[in-house]
Phi, psi and omega in degrees: 000121178267149174238006172309337179272004184294132172280337183254122178293147172267120173265087165151178185273140176264139185226123185278132189245344180202165171133177176234194184278011175216003166213140175199156173249139176229142182252143189271128183259127174133191183283167177099177180291142172279131188205174176233151176233118183254141189229134169239130175246144177232103181279148169301157343292317195288333196280333181288318172313318177302308187276347189299319180283005183267030194218036183241161168302337169271337164211084173292168184297175177288322180288330172293325172293326186280323170300311185307308182304310176311312181283330185284313190289326174303307189277000170261354174070034171280318168205175194284159181284103183265348182282132182235322173197153168214157191216135169230135175254131181232167177220091184078025194071008177273143174271114180270312185201145174218140180222149185235122174255121202224153179278157164279131202270344179084028172195162177285157173287171187292341177266003165283143178301330161311310185292324167308311192290331180292316174292327184278323181298324179274343162066225187302319191297319192284322171295324178287327181293331172297307182299319173301326183285321177293309175317310198286324189282315171302308181302334173285343180110359187262138179242136187213120185282359197240064180274074169243157182304318186306340191246015168238133181259146179218128185219168180241119169228139173061021183094356191233155168272146175237146182230162178207142179263133167230185180066031191270053191280359189235016200271178182199146182260146163230188195285130179312129174115344184309123190250316180269084190209143169303334184284321178302314191287316178314304174304309168303322171302307183313302183297334170294328186271337169290325179277335168315314187305334192247018168072036173231158200227108176297128188276183188264135176274141194245355170199205191279002169102166184275122188236000000 
């Protein structure tokens, strides 16, 4: 895999941390900003056809959706801006490769033991903060059918929990402030089910969210 096409120099070596044959995530190790590089490949012959229609207003690519979601949440003050750079390589409209460079939020995901421990340590207040974050995310107009614990990051700052939503490759935007729609309820129900599996219950949001 060549990285010389990157328009932003990476100060350090890349270490693959998870993935498959067609998509993976690498962590930058070394001096400079800690970040992650996600790569999607669309190998011939099926791959390009699978991605050819993902560059329109109605069906942007997975990386484009992730980028849009990260920028949207940052613009609405829901979470810090983690998106640094993205790239798509196409040939005659066929999507061959897409990459996304993002900042390290500085905390584990909620599916990791460390993430669950943070929620357990903060008890009811931690779960209320998570619910408030979800409320703020939805109020901004983002809808994301992949509300799984592994796609939420958590960190502790000043005795409070802060959260970030990542991997929103299937997300879309609706009018900000929309409160009564099936997608919003489905998102929360999925997160509640995920938390229930580890013995936790999503609290009720009490404010604009942990930001």
